Amino acid sequence: MDWKLSVVFLTAFLFSLDCCFCQTYVLDDTKGLGRVFDGIGGLSGGGATSRLLVNYAEPYRSQILDYLFKPNFGASLHILKVEIGGDAQTTDGTEPSHMHYENDENYFRGYEWWLMKEAKKRNPNITLIGLPWAFPGWVGHGKNWPYDFPDITASYVVNWILGAKQYHDLDIQYVGIWNERNYDAKYIKLLRYTLDKSGLERVRIIASDNLWEPIALSLLLDSELSRAVDVIGAHYPGTITVQNALKTQKQLWSSEDYSTFNDEVGGGCWARILNQNYVNGKMTATISWNLVASYYQELPFGRDGLMTAQEPWSGNYVVDSPIWITAHTTQFTQPGWTYLQTVGHLAQGGSYVALTNGKGSLTVVIETMTHDHSVCIRPPLPHFNVTSQNATFQLKGSFASIKELKVWRSQFNFKTKKPSFFEKLTPLTIKDGSFTLNLAEDEVYTLTTVTTGSKGSYPDPPPSARFPKVYKDDFDVRNPPFSEAPNFADQTGVFEYHVNLTDSGPHVFTLRQALTERPVTWAADADQTISVIGDYQWQNLEVTCDVFMENVKSSGVFIAARVDKGGQSIRSAKGVFFWVFADGTYKVTNDLAGQTVLAEGQSGTRAYGWYNLSLTVKGQYAAGMLNGYPLWKQAVVLTPKNGWAAIGTRSFELAQFDNFAVVAE
Ligand SMILES: *[C@@H]1O[C@H](CO)[C@@H](O)[C@H](O)[C@H]1NC(C)=O
Ligand SMILES: *[C@@H]1O[C@H](CO)[C@@H](O)[C@H](O)[C@H]1NC(C)=O
Ligand SMILES: *[C@@H]1O[C@H](CO)[C@@H](O)[C@H](O)[C@H]1NC(C)=O
Ligand SMILES: *[C@@H]1O[C@H](CO)[C@@H](O)[C@H](O)[C@H]1NC(C)=O
Ligand SMILES: *[C@@H]1O[C@H](CO)[C@@H](O)[C@H](O)[C@H]1NC(C)=O
C-alpha cells in the first residue's frame, strides 16, 4: 500500500468514527484551481421583456432595480445582457433600432440604454453585453438575411457599441453574432476587424448564442476564427457541454438559460443550473432570460423572469424566488474569482461548488433540488434522485485555517408551501478544518468567508390591480424620457413619439409608426404593424383615436379591440379591427391579416388629413364612428371574447396617432 492511499484510508476511518451516516467532500486548492468565474446575469430583451418596467412610478421603479442590481441587496447581478434593438418582433415585442434607416442614427430609443445606466449606477463593475436578434430592413438590402453585406452588418453593430460609449458612457464588454440563428465565419472575422479598427480591441466576441456545435468545431478548424472569438455561448445547454467546446479552451457560457415560470419550481430550476452548469458543463457564466418579467403576462412566456414587474399602473411588483437563489452566489463571489477543482455532485443527489478570490476567501454553494421541483422549461430533465443526507466538508490548502463560515439558507418547503429564502443563520464554527451539514431535500446553502451579504427589503409595494378601465394618452410630452408611449407594447413595427413643429393645430405631438420597410426578422412579424395596450380580459369597450396616414398610395390604419395574440404569434392575431384607407374606403375585419371582413364601404378618408375613429364593442356586436358620426354598426363578432386594444397600420408605412382613449366596462 503506498503512503498516499494509507492516508486516505486513515482519514476515511477517522471520519467514519466522527460521522456515521455521511459522505466527505474535500475543498482544496493545493492541486491548482478550476476555471475563472465570469458571473451570473439577466437578459433584458429578446424581446421587449422590460417594456413595462420603465413606466413604473418612483419609488417602485428604483426598488425593482435595486432588487436586480444593487450589490449586497438582492440578485446583485454581475452581468446585464441587452438586445441590440432591430425593429422586429423578438418574442414579446419589438425593440427599436438605433438606425431605422440607412442614414439614421439615434442612440436614445427604447429603454435598454436607460436600463444599462441604472444597472451601472448601482454596480459600476457590472459586465455589459449586447446581442442582435433582428436588423432593420436596409441592413439586409431587401433580403431576410444579415450576412450578404457583412461589412454593413458589422458597422451597424459597431455603431451601437460606439453610441453606447459616446452618448451614455457605457462600455460594452461583449458582443454577440445573431441570436439563435446561423453564424457566418466571414462575418465574425469582419466584426472582429471592424471592432479593432474602431478602437474597440477590448470588446470581446461571443459566438454563437445557439448550440455548442457547429461553432465549437469551427473554432477548432479555423484558427483565424478562433482568434476572433473569446467565448462560446450556448443556450439552454441542460448543464452539459461537448468535447469540442472543452477542446477549444475558450470560456464556456450558458449565455441564455432559465426561461421558466418564476414560481418555486422556477427558483428550483435556477438553483440547480447555477451550480450544475459549472459542475457538469464547466460553464463560468449563466444568464437568465429574462431579467425581469415586465411585459403583459398573456404574451408568450409570461413571468419567465427573475422577478415580476408587470403592473406599472398599480406599482405592484413581486420579488420571486429566483432573486434570492441568485443572491446565494452573486453576493458572495465576483467575476474574476476562481472555481476550485473540487466541486461536484453530492452522494445522495444535489451538487456543490466552491469559489475563491485567490486571497483566502471561500464561498461554497450547495443545492439539493429534487427532480420535480427543479424542472426548467427546456431541455427535458432526465430523472434523478435526491434524498436527505449528511455531508461533511473538509477544508484544505489555503482554507485549512478558516475558523468560521457565514451561513445563508433557502428552504423551498414544497410540502408546507411555506418556503424561506436567503435566511441568515448562525455562523458555523469550523473545528479541525471540517464541518458537517444535515441537508434536506430542496435546499440551497451558501457557506462563506464573505461577510457583506444582506437580504435587502422595502415596504410592500401597492396591491396588484387591473389595467385602468378608463385610459387616455394625448402624447403631448415635450421631452419624453423614452421614445415610446407608456404601456403600448409594439408587436410589429415601432411606434414612437413624434413632434411636428410646423403643425399649428392640435397635432404637434403624436405617436408615429416609424418603419417603412420590413426588418430582417427573427420571428414571424406580421405584414401589418400593431401595438397593443390594456387589459387582456377586456370584452366590452370603446376605443377612440385620431389617425393620420402619410402614404398617399395605399395607406391604411386601424384601431382595434379584443386582440387575442401577440409575440411570435402576432401574424394570426384575431380581434375587431376598424380600418380606414387613403383610397376613401373602410373595412372591419375579424383578424389582423384582414382575411375575414365583417363590414366594408366608403369613408372618404385620404392621406395627410386627421380623422377621429371610434370603435365600440359590446357582446356580439361592434360599431364604428368616423369624426363623431356612425359609419357602420351591428357588425357581428362571435370571437374572440376578450383581448387587448390596439393601433396599427396596413403595412410598414408612416402613420400617426393622437388622443388615444379607452373606456372599458
Ligand atoms: C468593483 O471592483 C473593484 C475592483 O475589483 C472592487 O474593489 C469594488 O469593490 C467593486 N465594486 C462593487 C460595487 O462591487
Ligand atoms: C431513484 O430511486 C428509485 C426508488 O428507489 C429507483 O427505482 C430509481 O431507479 C432511482 N433512479 C435513479 C435515476 O437513480
Ligand atoms: C445524519 O446524522 C445524524 C447524526 O448526526 C443522524 O441522526 C441522521 O440519521 C443522519 N441523517 C442521514 C440522512 O443520514
Ligand atoms: C406637419 O404639419 C403640417 C401642418 O399641419 C402638415 O402639413 C404636415 O403634413 C405635417 N407633417 C407630418 C409628418 O405630420
Ligand atoms: C372623437 O370621437 C369621439 C367619439 O365620437 C369623441 O368623444 C371625441 O371627443 C372625438 N375626439 C376628437 C379629438 O375630436
Coordinates of N, CA, C and O and ligand atoms in Angstrom, one line a residue, residues 382-386, ligand 2:
P382 N -33.6 14.5 -17.4 CA -33.7 13.1 -17.1 C -33.9 12.9 -15.6 O -33.5 13.7 -14.8
H383 N -34.5 11.8 -15.2 CA -34.8 11.5 -13.8 C -33.5 11.4 -13.0 O -32.5 10.9 -13.4
F384 N -33.6 11.9 -11.7 CA -32.5 11.6 -10.8 C -33.2 11.6 -9.4 O -34.3 12.1 -9.2
N385 N -32.5 11.1 -8.4 CA -33.0 11.0 -7.1 C -32.2 11.9 -6.1 O -31.0 12.0 -6.2
V386 N -32.9 12.6 -5.2 CA -32.2 13.3 -4.2 C -32.9 13.0 -2.9 O -34.1 13.0 -2.8
Ligands
LIG2 C1 -34.5 6.6 -7.9 O1 -35.0 5.8 -6.9 C2 -36.0 4.9 -7.2 C3 -36.6 4.3 -6.0 O2 -35.6 3.9 -5.1 C4 -35.3 3.8 -8.1 O3 -36.2 2.9 -8.6 C5 -34.7 4.5 -9.4 O4 -34.0 3.7 -10.2 C6 -33.8 5.7 -9.0 N1 -33.5 6.4 -10.1 C7 -32.3 6.9 -10.4 C8 -32.1 7.7 -11.7 O5 -31.3 6.6 -9.7

